[in-house]
Short mmCIF file of C-alpha atoms and ligand atoms in Angstrom, two decimals:
data_model
loop_
_atom_site.label_atom_id
_atom_site.label_comp_id
_atom_site.label_asym_id
_atom_site.label_seq_id
_atom_site.Cartn_x
_atom_site.Cartn_y
_atom_site.Cartn_z
CA UNK A 479 20.54 16.41 7.17
CA UNK A 480 21.59 14.56 4.16
CA UNK A 481 25.23 15.14 4.33
CA UNK A 482 26.02 11.58 4.98
CA UNK A 483 23.96 10.27 2.07
CA UNK A 484 25.48 8.90 -1.00
CA UNK A 485 22.84 10.60 -3.19
CA UNK A 486 21.65 14.29 -3.28
CA UNK A 487 18.16 14.85 -3.03
CA UNK A 488 16.37 16.19 -6.34
CA UNK A 489 14.60 19.21 -4.74
CA UNK A 490 12.14 19.69 -7.63
CA UNK A 491 11.14 16.13 -7.54
CA UNK A 492 10.84 16.26 -3.76
CA UNK A 493 8.34 19.13 -4.04
CA UNK A 494 6.32 17.47 -6.49
CA UNK A 495 6.29 14.24 -4.40
CA UNK A 496 5.07 16.08 -1.33
CA UNK A 497 2.30 17.57 -3.20
CA UNK A 498 1.40 13.83 -4.54
CA UNK A 499 1.47 12.57 -0.91
CA UNK A 500 -0.93 15.17 0.26
CA UNK A 501 -3.35 14.47 -2.47
CA UNK A 502 -3.16 10.63 -2.09
CA UNK A 503 -3.80 11.16 1.72
CA UNK A 504 -6.66 13.31 1.46
CA UNK A 505 -8.24 11.11 -1.24
CA UNK A 506 -7.92 8.07 1.07
CA UNK A 507 -9.17 10.14 3.93
CA UNK A 508 -12.23 11.27 2.04
CA UNK A 509 -13.17 7.59 1.50
CA UNK A 510 -13.10 6.67 4.94
CA UNK A 511 -10.11 4.17 4.53
CA UNK A 512 -7.68 5.71 7.05
CA UNK A 513 -9.80 6.03 10.26
CA UNK A 514 -8.23 7.26 13.51
CA UNK A 515 -5.01 8.55 11.93
CA UNK A 516 -4.29 4.98 10.56
CA UNK A 517 -2.81 4.49 7.09
CA UNK A 518 0.00 5.95 5.34
CA UNK A 519 1.19 6.93 1.87
CA UNK A 520 4.40 7.61 0.06
CA UNK A 521 5.96 8.66 -3.12
CA UNK A 522 9.48 7.87 -4.52
CA UNK A 523 11.87 10.53 -5.32
CA UNK A 524 14.60 9.42 -7.65
CA UNK A 525 16.60 6.62 -6.80
CA UNK A 526 17.49 7.19 -3.03
CA UNK A 527 14.53 8.98 -1.47
CA UNK A 528 10.73 9.03 -0.76
CA UNK A 529 8.24 11.37 0.71
CA UNK A 530 6.13 9.73 3.38
CA UNK A 531 3.22 10.74 5.77
CA UNK A 532 4.60 11.47 9.31
CA UNK A 533 3.14 9.34 12.10
CA UNK A 534 -0.16 10.42 13.78
CA UNK A 535 -1.23 12.84 11.10
CA UNK A 536 -5.09 13.16 10.16
CA UNK A 537 -4.89 11.94 6.52
CA UNK A 538 -7.98 13.66 5.50
CA UNK A 539 -6.58 17.25 6.43
CA UNK A 540 -2.97 16.46 5.52
CA UNK A 541 -0.72 19.36 4.90
CA UNK A 542 2.97 19.42 3.57
CA UNK A 543 4.06 19.78 7.11
CA UNK A 544 2.80 16.32 7.66
CA UNK A 545 5.02 14.89 5.00
CA UNK A 546 8.63 13.87 5.63
CA UNK A 547 11.46 13.34 3.01
CA UNK A 548 13.82 10.47 3.92
CA UNK A 549 16.60 8.37 2.42
CA UNK A 550 15.16 4.84 1.46
CA UNK A 551 17.41 3.39 4.38
CA UNK A 552 16.02 5.70 7.02
CA UNK A 553 14.64 4.14 10.25
CA UNK A 554 12.76 5.66 13.20
CA UNK A 555 16.20 5.67 14.97
CA UNK A 556 17.27 8.34 12.61
CA UNK A 557 13.88 9.74 11.71
CA UNK A 558 11.45 9.93 14.84
CA UNK A 559 8.63 11.33 13.11
CA UNK A 560 8.46 8.26 10.78
CA UNK A 561 5.30 6.12 10.89
CA UNK A 562 5.68 2.62 12.58
CA UNK A 563 4.70 1.44 9.23
CA UNK A 564 7.30 3.13 7.17
CA UNK A 565 9.56 0.04 6.92
CA UNK A 566 6.71 -1.39 4.75
CA UNK A 567 6.96 1.30 2.32
CA UNK A 568 10.92 1.75 2.23
CA UNK A 569 11.55 -1.81 1.81
CA UNK A 570 9.37 -2.08 -1.38
CA UNK A 571 11.09 0.90 -2.80
CA UNK A 572 14.44 -0.63 -2.18
CA UNK A 573 13.51 -4.07 -3.61
CA UNK A 574 11.43 -2.96 -6.61
CA UNK A 575 12.84 -0.04 -8.62
CA UNK A 576 9.69 0.34 -10.55
CA UNK A 577 7.46 1.02 -7.51
CA UNK A 578 6.94 4.75 -7.58
CA UNK A 579 4.17 5.38 -5.05
CA UNK A 580 2.86 3.01 -2.09
CA UNK A 581 -0.65 3.41 -0.33
CA UNK A 582 -1.49 1.66 2.98
CA UNK A 583 -5.23 1.71 4.09
CA UNK A 584 -7.69 0.04 6.56
CA UNK A 585 -11.02 -0.29 4.55
CA UNK A 586 -13.47 -2.45 6.58
CA UNK A 587 -13.64 -5.14 3.94
CA UNK A 588 -9.79 -5.55 4.01
CA UNK A 589 -9.47 -5.78 7.71
CA UNK A 590 -12.39 -8.21 7.96
CA UNK A 591 -11.51 -10.59 4.92
CA UNK A 592 -8.00 -10.73 5.62
CA UNK A 593 -8.51 -11.95 9.14
CA UNK A 594 -11.13 -14.61 7.97
CA UNK A 595 -8.68 -15.91 5.18
CA UNK A 596 -5.53 -15.58 7.14
CA UNK A 597 -5.01 -19.43 7.14
CA UNK A 598 -5.37 -19.75 3.39
CA UNK A 599 -2.68 -17.05 2.97
CA UNK A 600 -4.40 -15.41 -0.02
CA UNK A 601 -7.69 -14.14 -1.51
CA UNK A 602 -8.34 -14.85 -5.14
CA UNK A 603 -10.77 -12.85 -7.44
CA UNK A 604 -12.04 -13.74 -10.85
CA UNK A 605 -14.91 -12.92 -13.06
CA UNK A 606 -15.02 -9.26 -12.02
CA UNK A 607 -14.85 -6.49 -14.63
CA UNK A 608 -13.15 -4.17 -12.38
CA UNK A 609 -10.23 -6.50 -12.07
CA UNK A 610 -9.06 -4.76 -15.20
CA UNK A 611 -8.03 -1.89 -13.08
CA UNK A 612 -4.92 -3.66 -12.32
CA UNK A 613 -1.92 -3.13 -14.82
CA UNK A 614 -1.67 -5.98 -17.37
CA UNK A 615 -5.22 -7.49 -16.51
CA UNK A 616 -7.29 -7.38 -19.85
CA UNK A 617 -10.20 -9.63 -19.12
CA UNK A 618 -12.61 -10.50 -16.32
CA UNK A 619 -11.56 -14.02 -16.69
CA UNK A 620 -8.04 -13.44 -15.36
CA UNK A 621 -7.51 -14.64 -11.89
CA UNK A 622 -6.08 -11.89 -9.33
CA UNK A 623 -4.21 -13.03 -6.17
CA UNK A 624 -3.76 -10.88 -3.19
CA UNK A 625 -1.57 -12.45 -0.54
CA UNK A 626 -2.25 -12.31 3.20
CA UNK A 627 0.34 -12.35 5.80
CA UNK A 628 0.03 -12.55 9.52
CA UNK A 629 0.12 -9.19 11.46
CA UNK A 630 3.01 -8.21 13.39
CA UNK A 631 3.78 -5.17 15.73
CA UNK A 632 7.34 -5.33 14.86
CA UNK A 633 7.08 -3.73 11.55
CA UNK A 634 10.75 -4.41 10.44
CA UNK A 635 10.10 -8.04 10.67
CA UNK A 636 6.76 -7.76 9.17
CA UNK A 637 8.43 -6.28 5.97
CA UNK A 638 10.81 -9.12 5.80
CA UNK A 639 7.82 -11.57 6.09
CA UNK A 640 6.05 -9.45 3.08
CA UNK A 641 9.20 -9.62 0.99
CA UNK A 642 9.45 -13.41 1.31
CA UNK A 643 5.63 -13.87 0.47
CA UNK A 644 5.61 -11.51 -2.27
CA UNK A 645 8.41 -13.67 -3.99
CA UNK A 646 5.88 -16.53 -4.15
CA UNK A 647 3.05 -14.80 -5.79
CA UNK A 648 2.64 -15.01 -9.71
CA UNK A 649 2.18 -11.62 -11.36
CA UNK A 650 0.37 -9.28 -11.76
CA UNK A 651 0.56 -8.48 -7.86
CA UNK A 652 0.50 -4.87 -6.80
CA UNK A 653 -0.64 -5.38 -3.31
CA UNK A 654 -1.11 -7.52 -0.11
CA UNK A 655 -3.07 -7.80 2.90
CA UNK A 656 -1.92 -7.99 6.56
CA UNK A 657 -4.49 -10.29 8.48
CA UNK A 658 -7.04 -8.26 10.58
CA UNK A 659 -5.12 -4.98 9.58
CA UNK A 660 -5.48 -3.74 6.10
CA UNK A 661 -4.25 -3.39 2.44
CA UNK A 662 -0.98 -2.18 0.95
CA UNK A 663 -0.95 -1.42 -2.79
CA UNK A 664 1.41 0.27 -5.23
CA UNK A 665 2.14 1.43 -8.54
CA UNK A 666 4.77 2.93 -11.07
CA UNK A 667 3.33 6.43 -9.89
CA UNK A 668 0.78 8.08 -7.77
CA UNK A 669 -1.94 7.83 -10.20
CA UNK A 670 -1.52 4.07 -10.77
CA UNK A 671 -1.09 3.29 -7.24
CA UNK A 672 -4.41 5.18 -6.63
CA UNK A 673 -6.18 3.10 -9.36
CA UNK A 674 -4.67 -0.30 -8.03
CA UNK A 675 -5.92 0.70 -4.48
CA UNK A 676 -9.46 1.50 -5.76
CA UNK A 677 -9.58 -1.79 -7.78
CA UNK A 678 -8.51 -4.12 -4.80
CA UNK A 679 -10.83 -2.19 -2.45
CA UNK A 680 -13.71 -2.75 -4.98
CA UNK A 681 -12.76 -6.50 -5.35
CA UNK A 682 -12.62 -6.90 -1.53
CA UNK A 683 -15.99 -5.09 -1.17
CA UNK A 684 -17.45 -7.71 -3.78
CA UNK A 685 -15.80 -10.74 -2.11
CA UNK A 686 -17.40 -9.40 1.32
CA UNK A 687 -20.87 -9.12 -0.23
CA UNK A 688 -20.27 -12.84 -1.64
CA UNK A 689 -19.30 -13.89 2.02
CA UNK A 690 -22.47 -12.23 3.59
CA UNK A 691 -24.65 -13.94 0.98
CA UNK A 692 -23.09 -17.25 1.51
CA UNK A 693 -21.62 -17.52 -2.09
CA UNK A 694 -18.57 -19.68 -2.64
CA UNK A 695 -15.54 -17.42 -3.75
ZN1 ZN B 2014 -1.94 -0.13 9.19
#
């Protein structure tokens, strides 16, 4: 399968990445963040590959058979079991060498707030202790920005829109929202990606409470 690839697959790292994808998917599934087989997770394997959840899999009950190992330049033309959202993962790995794991989820607060704030193009959070869950944030006073891009069923085009939007966001930024859709966040490894997702989801839940209470952000 990988005969034409310029890099050879590190087998041991691949087996470990598959285990991490299964654990991340079950974790997201247990929290109700990937309803109706939505959402997807991936883990980088060396320089040239990633392990990703296959299309349509129930994340809460994911098994290693539901995980694909593909080169970072794979497309649905070459790998038909790739999820429609795979370009959003693979483009991040290609663009940012320190991205080790990517999680895409659909928590209610992410879908709802991203649609409400689509025109502003970003959500800002400040004053919340949980913001320190993001790498480099050391105080509740720091401002955390989460960009919002419009939704697009053409996910290759969406990945390009995300890349150009991310280039304009000041660090630290480890995620983005797609309007009316969900959250994508990443980290240097699976543990950090998980912590960043938990931080953003909690910040979004707090912002949603503010919105309900009529409090200005
Ligand atoms: Zn999605």
